[in-house]
Coordinates of C-alpha atoms in Angstrom, one line a residue:
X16 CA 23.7 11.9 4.4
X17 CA 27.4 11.3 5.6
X18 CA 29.0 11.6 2.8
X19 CA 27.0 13.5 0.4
X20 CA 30.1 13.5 -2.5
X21 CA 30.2 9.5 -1.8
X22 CA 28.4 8.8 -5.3
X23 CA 30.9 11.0 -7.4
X24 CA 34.0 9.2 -5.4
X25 CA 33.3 5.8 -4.8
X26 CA 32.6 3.2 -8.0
X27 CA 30.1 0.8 -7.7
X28 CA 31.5 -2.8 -6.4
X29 CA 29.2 -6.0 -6.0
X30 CA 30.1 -9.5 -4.6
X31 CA 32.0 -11.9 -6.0
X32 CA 31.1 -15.0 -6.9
X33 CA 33.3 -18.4 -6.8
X34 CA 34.7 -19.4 -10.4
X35 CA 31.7 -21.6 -12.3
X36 CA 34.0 -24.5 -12.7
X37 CA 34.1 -24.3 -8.7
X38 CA 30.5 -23.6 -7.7
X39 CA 29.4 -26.1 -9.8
X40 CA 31.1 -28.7 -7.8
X41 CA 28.4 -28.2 -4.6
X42 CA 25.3 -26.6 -3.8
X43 CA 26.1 -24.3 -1.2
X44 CA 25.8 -20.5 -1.5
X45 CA 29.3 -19.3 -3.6
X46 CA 29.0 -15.4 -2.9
X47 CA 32.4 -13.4 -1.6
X48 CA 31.0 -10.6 0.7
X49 CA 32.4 -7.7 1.0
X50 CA 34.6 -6.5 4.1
X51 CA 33.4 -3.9 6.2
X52 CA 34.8 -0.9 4.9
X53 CA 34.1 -1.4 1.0
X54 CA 30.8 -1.8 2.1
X55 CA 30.6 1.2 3.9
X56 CA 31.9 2.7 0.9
X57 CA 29.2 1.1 -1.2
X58 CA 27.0 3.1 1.4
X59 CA 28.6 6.0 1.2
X60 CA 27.3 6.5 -2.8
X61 CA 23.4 7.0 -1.6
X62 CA 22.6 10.1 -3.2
X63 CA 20.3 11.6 -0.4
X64 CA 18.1 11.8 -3.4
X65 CA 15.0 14.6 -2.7
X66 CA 12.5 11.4 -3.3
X67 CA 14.0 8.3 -2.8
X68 CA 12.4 5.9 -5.7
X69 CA 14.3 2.7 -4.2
X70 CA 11.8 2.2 -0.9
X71 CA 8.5 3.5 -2.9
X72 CA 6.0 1.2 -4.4
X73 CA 8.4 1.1 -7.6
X74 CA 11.4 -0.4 -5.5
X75 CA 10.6 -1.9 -2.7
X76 CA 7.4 -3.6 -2.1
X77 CA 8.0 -3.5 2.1
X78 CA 9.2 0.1 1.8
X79 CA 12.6 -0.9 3.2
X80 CA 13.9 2.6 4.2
X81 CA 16.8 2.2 2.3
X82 CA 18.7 5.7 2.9
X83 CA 18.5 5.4 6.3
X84 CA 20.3 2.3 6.6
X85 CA 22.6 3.6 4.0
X86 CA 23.6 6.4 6.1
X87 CA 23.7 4.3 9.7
X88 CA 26.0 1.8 7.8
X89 CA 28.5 4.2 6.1
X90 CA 28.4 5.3 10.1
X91 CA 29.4 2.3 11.3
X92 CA 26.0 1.7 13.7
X93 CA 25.4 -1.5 12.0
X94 CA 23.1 -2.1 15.1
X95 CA 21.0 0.7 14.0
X96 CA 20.8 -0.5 10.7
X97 CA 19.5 -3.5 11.7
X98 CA 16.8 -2.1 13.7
X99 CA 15.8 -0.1 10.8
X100 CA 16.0 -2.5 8.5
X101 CA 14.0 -5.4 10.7
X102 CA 11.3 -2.7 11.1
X103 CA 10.1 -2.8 7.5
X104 CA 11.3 -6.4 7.1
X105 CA 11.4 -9.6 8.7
X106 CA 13.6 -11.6 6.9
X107 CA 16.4 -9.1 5.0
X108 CA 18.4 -12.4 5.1
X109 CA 16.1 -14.1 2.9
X110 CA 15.8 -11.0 0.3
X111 CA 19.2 -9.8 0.5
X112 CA 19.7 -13.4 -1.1
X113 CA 17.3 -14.4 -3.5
X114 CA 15.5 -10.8 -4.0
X115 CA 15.7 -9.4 -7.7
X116 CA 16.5 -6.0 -6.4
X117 CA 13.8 -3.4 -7.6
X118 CA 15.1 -0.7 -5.3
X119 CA 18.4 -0.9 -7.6
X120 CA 16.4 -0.3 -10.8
X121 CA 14.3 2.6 -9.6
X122 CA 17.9 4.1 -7.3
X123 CA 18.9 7.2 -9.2
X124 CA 22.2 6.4 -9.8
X125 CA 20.9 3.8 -12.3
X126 CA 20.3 6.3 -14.1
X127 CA 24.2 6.0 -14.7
X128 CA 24.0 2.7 -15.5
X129 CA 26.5 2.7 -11.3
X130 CA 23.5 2.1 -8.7
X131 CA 23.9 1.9 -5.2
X132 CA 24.5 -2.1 -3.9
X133 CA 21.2 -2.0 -2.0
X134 CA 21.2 -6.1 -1.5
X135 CA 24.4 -6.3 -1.1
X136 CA 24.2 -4.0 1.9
X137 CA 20.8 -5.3 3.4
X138 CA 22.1 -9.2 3.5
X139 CA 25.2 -7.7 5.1
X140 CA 23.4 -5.4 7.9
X141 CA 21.1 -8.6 8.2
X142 CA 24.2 -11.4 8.5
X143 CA 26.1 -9.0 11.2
X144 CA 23.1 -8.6 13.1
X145 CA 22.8 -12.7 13.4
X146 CA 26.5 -12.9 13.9
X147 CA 26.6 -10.2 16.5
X148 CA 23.6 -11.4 18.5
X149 CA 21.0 -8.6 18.0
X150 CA 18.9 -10.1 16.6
X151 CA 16.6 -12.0 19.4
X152 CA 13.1 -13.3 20.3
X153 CA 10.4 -10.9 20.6
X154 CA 7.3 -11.9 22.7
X155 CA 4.6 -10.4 23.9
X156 CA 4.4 -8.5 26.9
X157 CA 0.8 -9.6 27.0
X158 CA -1.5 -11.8 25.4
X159 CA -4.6 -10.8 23.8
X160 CA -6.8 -14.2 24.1
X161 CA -7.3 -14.4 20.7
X162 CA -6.0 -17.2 18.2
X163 CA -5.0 -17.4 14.4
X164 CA -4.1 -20.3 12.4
X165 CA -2.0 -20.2 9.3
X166 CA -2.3 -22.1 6.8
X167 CA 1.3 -22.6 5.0
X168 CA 4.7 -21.5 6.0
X169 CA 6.3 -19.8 2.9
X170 CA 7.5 -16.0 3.0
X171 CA 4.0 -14.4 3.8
X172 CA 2.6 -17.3 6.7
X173 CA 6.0 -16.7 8.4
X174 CA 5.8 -13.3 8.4
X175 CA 2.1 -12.8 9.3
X176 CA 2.9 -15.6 12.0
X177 CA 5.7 -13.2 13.1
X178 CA 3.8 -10.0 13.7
X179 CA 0.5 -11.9 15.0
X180 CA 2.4 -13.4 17.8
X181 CA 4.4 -10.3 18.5
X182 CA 1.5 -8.4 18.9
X183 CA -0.4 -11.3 21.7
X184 CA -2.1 -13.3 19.7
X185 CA -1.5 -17.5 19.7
X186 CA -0.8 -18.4 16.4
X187 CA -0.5 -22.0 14.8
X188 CA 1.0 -22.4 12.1
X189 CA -0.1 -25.7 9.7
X190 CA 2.5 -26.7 7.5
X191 CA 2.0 -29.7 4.5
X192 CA 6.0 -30.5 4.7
X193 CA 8.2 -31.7 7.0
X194 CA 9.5 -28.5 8.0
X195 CA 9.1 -25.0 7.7
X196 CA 9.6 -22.2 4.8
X197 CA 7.1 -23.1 1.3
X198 CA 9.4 -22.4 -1.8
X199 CA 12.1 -20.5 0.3
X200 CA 12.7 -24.6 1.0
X201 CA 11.7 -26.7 -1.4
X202 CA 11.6 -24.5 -4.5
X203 CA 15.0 -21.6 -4.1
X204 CA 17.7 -24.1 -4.6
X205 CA 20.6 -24.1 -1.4
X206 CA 23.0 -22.4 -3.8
X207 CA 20.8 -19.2 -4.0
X208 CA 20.0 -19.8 -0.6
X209 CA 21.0 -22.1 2.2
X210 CA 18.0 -23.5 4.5
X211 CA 20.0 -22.5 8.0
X212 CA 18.4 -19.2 7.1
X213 CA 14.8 -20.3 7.8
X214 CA 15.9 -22.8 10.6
X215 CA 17.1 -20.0 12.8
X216 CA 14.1 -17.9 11.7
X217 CA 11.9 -20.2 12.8
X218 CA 13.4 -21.1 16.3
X219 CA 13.2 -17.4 17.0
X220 CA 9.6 -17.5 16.3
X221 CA 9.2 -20.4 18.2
X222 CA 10.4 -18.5 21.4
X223 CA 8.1 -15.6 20.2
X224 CA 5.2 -18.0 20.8
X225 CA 4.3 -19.3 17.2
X226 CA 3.3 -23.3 17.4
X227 CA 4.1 -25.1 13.8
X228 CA 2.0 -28.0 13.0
X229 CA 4.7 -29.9 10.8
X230 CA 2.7 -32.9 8.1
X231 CA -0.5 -31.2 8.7
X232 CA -2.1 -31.0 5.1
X233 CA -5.3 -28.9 5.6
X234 CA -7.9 -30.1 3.6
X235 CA -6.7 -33.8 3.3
X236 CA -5.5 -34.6 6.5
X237 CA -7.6 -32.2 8.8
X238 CA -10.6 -30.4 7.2
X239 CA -10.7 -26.5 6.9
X240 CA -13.7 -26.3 9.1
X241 CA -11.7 -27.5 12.1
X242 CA -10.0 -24.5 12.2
X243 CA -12.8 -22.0 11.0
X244 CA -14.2 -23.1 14.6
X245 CA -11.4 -23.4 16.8
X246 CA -10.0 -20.2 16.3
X247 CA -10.8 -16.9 16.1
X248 CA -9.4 -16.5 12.6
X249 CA -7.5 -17.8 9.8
X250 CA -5.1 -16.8 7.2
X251 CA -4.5 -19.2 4.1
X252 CA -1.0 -18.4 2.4
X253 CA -1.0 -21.6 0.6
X254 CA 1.1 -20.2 -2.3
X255 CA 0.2 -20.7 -6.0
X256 CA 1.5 -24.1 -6.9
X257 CA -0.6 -25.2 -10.1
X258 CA 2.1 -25.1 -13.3
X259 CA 0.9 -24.1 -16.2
X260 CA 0.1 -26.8 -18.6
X261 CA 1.4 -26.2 -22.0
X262 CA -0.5 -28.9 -23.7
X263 CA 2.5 -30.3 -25.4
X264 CA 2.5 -33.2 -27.4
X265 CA 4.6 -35.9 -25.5
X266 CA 4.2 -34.4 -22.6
X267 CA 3.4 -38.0 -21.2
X268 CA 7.5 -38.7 -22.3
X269 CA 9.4 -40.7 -19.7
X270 CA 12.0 -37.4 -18.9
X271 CA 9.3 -34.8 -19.6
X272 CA 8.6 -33.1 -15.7
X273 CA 7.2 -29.6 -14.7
X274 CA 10.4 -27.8 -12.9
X275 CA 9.0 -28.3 -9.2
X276 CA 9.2 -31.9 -8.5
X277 CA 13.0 -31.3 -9.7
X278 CA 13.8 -28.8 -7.4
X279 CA 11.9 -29.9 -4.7
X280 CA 13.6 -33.3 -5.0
X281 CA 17.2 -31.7 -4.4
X282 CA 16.1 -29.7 -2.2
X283 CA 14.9 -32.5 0.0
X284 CA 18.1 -34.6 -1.1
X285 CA 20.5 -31.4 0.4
X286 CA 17.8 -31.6 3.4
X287 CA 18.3 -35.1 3.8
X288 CA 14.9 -35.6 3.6
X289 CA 12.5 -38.9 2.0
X290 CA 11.5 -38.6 -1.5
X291 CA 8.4 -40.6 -0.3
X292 CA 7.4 -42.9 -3.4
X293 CA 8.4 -40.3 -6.4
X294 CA 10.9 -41.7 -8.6
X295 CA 14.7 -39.4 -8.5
X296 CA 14.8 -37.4 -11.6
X297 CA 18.4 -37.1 -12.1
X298 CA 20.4 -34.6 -14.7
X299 CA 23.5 -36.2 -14.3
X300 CA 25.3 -37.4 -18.0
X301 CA 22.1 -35.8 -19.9
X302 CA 21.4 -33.2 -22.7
X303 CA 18.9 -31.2 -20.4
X304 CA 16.4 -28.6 -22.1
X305 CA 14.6 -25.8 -20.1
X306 CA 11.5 -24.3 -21.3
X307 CA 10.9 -21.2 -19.8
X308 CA 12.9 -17.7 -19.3
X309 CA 12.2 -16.8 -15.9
X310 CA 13.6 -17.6 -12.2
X311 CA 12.6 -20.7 -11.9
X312 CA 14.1 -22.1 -15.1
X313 CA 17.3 -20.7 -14.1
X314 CA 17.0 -22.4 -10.7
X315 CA 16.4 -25.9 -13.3
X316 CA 19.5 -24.8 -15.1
X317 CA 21.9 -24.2 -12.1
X318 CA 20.7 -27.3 -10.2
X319 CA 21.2 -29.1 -13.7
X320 CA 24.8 -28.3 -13.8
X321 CA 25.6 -29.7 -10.1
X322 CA 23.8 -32.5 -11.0
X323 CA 26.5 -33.0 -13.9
X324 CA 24.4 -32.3 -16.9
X325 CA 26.4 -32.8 -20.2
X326 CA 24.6 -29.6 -21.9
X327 CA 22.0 -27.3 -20.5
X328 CA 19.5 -25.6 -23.5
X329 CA 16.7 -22.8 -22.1
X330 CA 14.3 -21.8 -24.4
X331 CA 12.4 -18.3 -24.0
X332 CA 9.7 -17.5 -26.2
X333 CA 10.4 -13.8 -25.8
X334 CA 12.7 -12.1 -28.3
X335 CA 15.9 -11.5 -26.8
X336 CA 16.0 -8.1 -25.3
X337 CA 18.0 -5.4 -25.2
X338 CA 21.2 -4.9 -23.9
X339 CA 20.5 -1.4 -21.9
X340 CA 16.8 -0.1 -21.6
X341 CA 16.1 3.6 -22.2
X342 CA 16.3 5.6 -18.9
X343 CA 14.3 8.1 -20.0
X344 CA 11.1 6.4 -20.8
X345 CA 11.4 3.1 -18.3
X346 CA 13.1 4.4 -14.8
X347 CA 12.4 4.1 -12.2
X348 CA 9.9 1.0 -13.4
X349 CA 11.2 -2.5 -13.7
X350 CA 12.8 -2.7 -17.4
X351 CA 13.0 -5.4 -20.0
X352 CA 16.7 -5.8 -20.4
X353 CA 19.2 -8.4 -21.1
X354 CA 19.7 -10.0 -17.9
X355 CA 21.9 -13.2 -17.5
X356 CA 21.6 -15.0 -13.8
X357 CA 24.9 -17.1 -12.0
X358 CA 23.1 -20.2 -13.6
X359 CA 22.9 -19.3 -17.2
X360 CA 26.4 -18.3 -16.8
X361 CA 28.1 -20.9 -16.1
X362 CA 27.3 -22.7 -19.4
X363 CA 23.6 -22.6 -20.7
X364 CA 23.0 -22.1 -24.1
X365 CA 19.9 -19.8 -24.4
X366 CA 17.3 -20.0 -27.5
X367 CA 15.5 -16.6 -27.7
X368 CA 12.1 -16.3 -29.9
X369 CA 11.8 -19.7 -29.9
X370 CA 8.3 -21.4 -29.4
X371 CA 8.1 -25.2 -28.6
X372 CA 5.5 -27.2 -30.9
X373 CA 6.0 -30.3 -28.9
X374 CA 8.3 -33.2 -27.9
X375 CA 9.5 -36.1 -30.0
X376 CA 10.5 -39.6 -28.1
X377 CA 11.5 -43.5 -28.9
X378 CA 10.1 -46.4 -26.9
X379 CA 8.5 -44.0 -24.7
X380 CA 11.2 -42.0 -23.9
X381 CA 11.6 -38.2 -24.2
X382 CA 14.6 -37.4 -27.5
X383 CA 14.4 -34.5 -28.5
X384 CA 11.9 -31.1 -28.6
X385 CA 10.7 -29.5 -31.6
X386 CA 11.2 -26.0 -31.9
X387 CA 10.0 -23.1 -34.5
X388 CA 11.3 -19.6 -34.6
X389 CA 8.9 -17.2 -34.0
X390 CA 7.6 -13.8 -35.0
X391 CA 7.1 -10.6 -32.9
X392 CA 3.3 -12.0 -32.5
X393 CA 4.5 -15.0 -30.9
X394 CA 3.4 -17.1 -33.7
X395 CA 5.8 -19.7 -35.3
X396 CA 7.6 -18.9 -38.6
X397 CA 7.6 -21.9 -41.6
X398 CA 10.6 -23.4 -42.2
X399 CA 12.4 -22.3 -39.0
X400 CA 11.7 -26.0 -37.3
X401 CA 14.4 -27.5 -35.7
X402 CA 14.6 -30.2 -33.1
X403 CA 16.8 -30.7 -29.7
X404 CA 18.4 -33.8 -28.4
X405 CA 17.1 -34.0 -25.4
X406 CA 16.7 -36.7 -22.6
X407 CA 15.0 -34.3 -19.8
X408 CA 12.9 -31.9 -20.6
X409 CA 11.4 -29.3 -17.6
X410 CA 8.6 -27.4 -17.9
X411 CA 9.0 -23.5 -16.6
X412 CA 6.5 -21.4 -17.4
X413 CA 4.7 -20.4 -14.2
X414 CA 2.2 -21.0 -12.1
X415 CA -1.6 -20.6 -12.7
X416 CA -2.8 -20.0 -9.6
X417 CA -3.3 -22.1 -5.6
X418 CA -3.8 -25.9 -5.9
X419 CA -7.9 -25.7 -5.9
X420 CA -8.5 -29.5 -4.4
X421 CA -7.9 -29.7 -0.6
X422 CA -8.3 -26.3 1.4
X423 CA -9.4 -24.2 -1.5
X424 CA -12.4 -26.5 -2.1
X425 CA -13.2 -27.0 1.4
X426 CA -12.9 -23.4 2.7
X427 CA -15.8 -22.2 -0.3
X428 CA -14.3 -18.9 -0.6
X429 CA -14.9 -16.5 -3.6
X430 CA -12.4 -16.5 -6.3
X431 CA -11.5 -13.8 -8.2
X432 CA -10.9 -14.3 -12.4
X433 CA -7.8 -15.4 -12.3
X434 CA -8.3 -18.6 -10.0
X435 CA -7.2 -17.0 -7.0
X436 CA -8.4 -16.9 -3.6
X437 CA -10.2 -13.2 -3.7
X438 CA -9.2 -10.8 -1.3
X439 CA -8.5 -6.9 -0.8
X440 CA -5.3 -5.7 -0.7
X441 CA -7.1 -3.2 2.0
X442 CA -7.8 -5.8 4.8
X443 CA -7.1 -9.2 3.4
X444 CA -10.3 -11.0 4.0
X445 CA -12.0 -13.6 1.6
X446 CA -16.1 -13.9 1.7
X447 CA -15.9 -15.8 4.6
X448 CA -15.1 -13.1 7.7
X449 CA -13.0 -14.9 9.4
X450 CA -10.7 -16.0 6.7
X451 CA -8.2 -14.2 4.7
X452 CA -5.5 -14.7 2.4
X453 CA -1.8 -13.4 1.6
X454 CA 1.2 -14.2 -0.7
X455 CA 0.6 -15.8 -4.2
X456 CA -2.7 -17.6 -3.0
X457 CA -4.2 -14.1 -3.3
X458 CA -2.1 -12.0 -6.1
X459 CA -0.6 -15.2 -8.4
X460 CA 3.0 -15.6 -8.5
X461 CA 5.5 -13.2 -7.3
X462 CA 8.1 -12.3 -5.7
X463 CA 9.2 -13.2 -2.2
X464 CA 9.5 -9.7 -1.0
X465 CA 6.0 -9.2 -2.4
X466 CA 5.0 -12.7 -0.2
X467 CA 6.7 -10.8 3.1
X468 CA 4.5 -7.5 2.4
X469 CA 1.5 -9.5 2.0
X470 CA 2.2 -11.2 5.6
X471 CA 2.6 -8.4 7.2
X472 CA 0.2 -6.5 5.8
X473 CA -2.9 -9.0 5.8
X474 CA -1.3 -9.4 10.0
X475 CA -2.6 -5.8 10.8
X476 CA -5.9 -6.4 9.3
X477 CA -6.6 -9.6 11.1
X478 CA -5.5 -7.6 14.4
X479 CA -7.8 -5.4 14.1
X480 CA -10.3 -7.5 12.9
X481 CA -9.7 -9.3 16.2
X482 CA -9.4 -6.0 18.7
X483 CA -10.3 -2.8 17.0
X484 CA -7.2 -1.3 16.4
X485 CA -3.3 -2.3 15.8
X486 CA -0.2 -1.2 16.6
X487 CA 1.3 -2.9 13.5
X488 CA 2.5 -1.3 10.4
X489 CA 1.0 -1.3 6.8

């Protein structure tokens, strides 16, 4: 490495973000990068570690080769570093953003408690790269004859769009919305994330050769079998977009909603797109409760506050975890720990251990949600009950699996126990042989970076289900 004494001199420094009471105001992103030289200081701290944990199956699912780009960064060839770090990954702007950061977990410094910034760095070697111009379109010097439609536009169609085209083949991508990018658009609010990213993205890949089919909803508006025959193979990455129904009573509330139509709807509002016929649901001036402790309630919370919320509740069945996770017996695995996101931090009170029995409501309308503590089995304690005002209630408890109806249905491919579209992580192909599946249609819900691995992954197999061999990486 460059500086092999950089862990022991250096202190570990992140981004800033704007002050609550300002980032609240807007929805833009609110981060405060680095300059140039703290964050080749930042570099500078990768350990040259004798087995990297942070780009192995524990840290990063699309084996970012994270000391490399350390090293070319605390260098100064931040062209380098980009042409390392697109090589593993096609959109570092995207997880540099919004991705939880594994690769900091399993780093060996975290053993320390002090691990090296790896996000931090990769959205920054990923921004200069866009800034500086290197990063460009990438077509084909041939073309193989061969065609693939995809079937969605999230993280894993955008990626496995990306490598298929790079590598000859005509792609066509068949998007539901008005415009590309799945829940890196409609579901990631613009404050985790703005949607220039994807736009830029997808114009490159538009030069590449990659066709998107924008308002196309397979299975509803044009039937699966259409494509089974006019190409010569398909990829569904239709994502896993059925909540999970928590069989509340009251759920039928006016001000009871799952989380997604609220996201999606500020999403399109920021986008300046039509609602269509769905009625705005609005936080503004309202006691808001969030059930649900994972990403996707904090996006409710967050997206509450900008909306002007008077009081933000989230309620997480899950006893409230510890501070700091033993090293010893968790690293370099993902731990349980407390972990508080910008959202909850800029005002949400959090209920821990706290199951909801249902949701009270006058005239039709959605008052209040009734709560019991709970014990380490999950099973509510008596006497503990206690009710929330509430006038909007979301739903965040995950996802159950794709949205069977439509292209599910119609294609008539196996799936596996869970509900999901069954497919091998070896080559990516459903029952039908010329269909296969990636991202959370396949594995459930995840992360993105797990989506982007998927892509690319499940890109190789259909190239050389389509020629015999493939130059593309697993």
């Amino acid at each position: 490495m460059g500086k092999v004494t950089g862990f022991l001199e250096y202190d570990r420094q992140e981004q800033k973000y704007q002050l609550a009471g300002d980032r609240v105001r807007h929805f833009r992103e609110f981060t405060l990068p680095l300059d140039d030289k703290d964050l080749q200081k930042q570099a500078a701290r990768c350990m040259d570690c004798g087995i990297p944990f942070c780009h192995g199956p524990t840290g990063c699912p699309v084996h970012n080769q994270i000391p490399d780009w350390n090293d070319l960064v605390y260098n100064d060839d931040w062209e380098e570093a980009s042409r390392n770090l697109h090589s593993t990954n096609n959109f570092p702007e995207f997880t540099g953003r919004i991705c939880p950061a594994p690769c900091e977990e399993a780093c060996t410094l975290n053993l320390e408690n002090v691990p090296v910034t790896i996000k931090t760095i990769e959205q920054a070697i990923a921004d200069k790269a866009w800034e500086m111009g290197w990063i460009r379109p990438e077509p084909p010097a041939r073309l193989t004859g061969k065609s693939v439609a995809v079937v969605g536009s999230g993280p894993a169609g955008l990626a496995a769009a990306q490598q298929l085209a790079r590598v000859g083949h005509e792609v066509h991508v068949y998007e539901r919305e008005p415009r590309a990018g799945g829940l890196l658009r409609y579901g990631i609010p613009d404050f985790k994330m703005e949607k220039h990213h994807i736009d830029r993205r997808v114009a490159q890949m538009e030069a590449e050769g990659v066709v998107f089919h924008y308002g196309v909803n397979i299975g509803v508006d044009k039937p699966f079998e259409e494509l089974v025959k006019a190409y010569d193979a398909v990829l569904m990455c239709g994502g896993a977009e059925r909540p999970r129904d928590p069989q509340l009573p009251g759920m039928e509330l006016e001000g009871v909603h799952y989380a997604m139509p609220f996201l999606v709807q500020q999403n399109r509002r920021n986008g300046r797109e039509n609602f269509l016929d769905d009625a705005p649901i609005l936080a503004g001036g309202k006691h808001v409760v969030v059930i649900g402790g994972g990403d996707t309630a904090s996006d409710c919370v967050g997206t509450s506050f900008r909306q002007g919320a008077l009081s933000v509740t989230q309620l997480d069945i899950r006893p409230k975890p510890p501070e700091m996770e033993d090293k010893l017996t968790v690293w370099p695995y993902w731990p349980t720990k407390m972990r508080t996101s910008s959202s909850q931090a800029e005002g949400a009170e959090r209920e821990f251990q706290v199951a909801t029995l249902g949701l009270e409501g006058k005239k039709g309308r959605v008052t209040g949600v009734r709560c019991a503590r709970v014990d380490e089995k999950r099973v509510p304690i008596a006497g503990t009950e206690f009710v929330l005002k509430a006038d909007l209630v979301f739903i965040a408890i995950g996802f159950a699996g794709p949205v069977f109806e439509g292209m599910v249905a119609e294609a008539g491919v196996a799936l596996d126990k869970r509900g999901n579209v069954a497919a091998s992580e070896r080559d990516y192909r459903t029952s039908n042989e010329k269909v296969f599946a990636a991202g959370d249609m396949r594995r459930g819900q995840s992360l993105v970076v797990w989506a982007i691995r998927e892509g690319r992954q499940a890109a190789r197999a259909i190239d050389e289900y389509l020629t015999g061999s493939s130059v593309l990486p697993r």
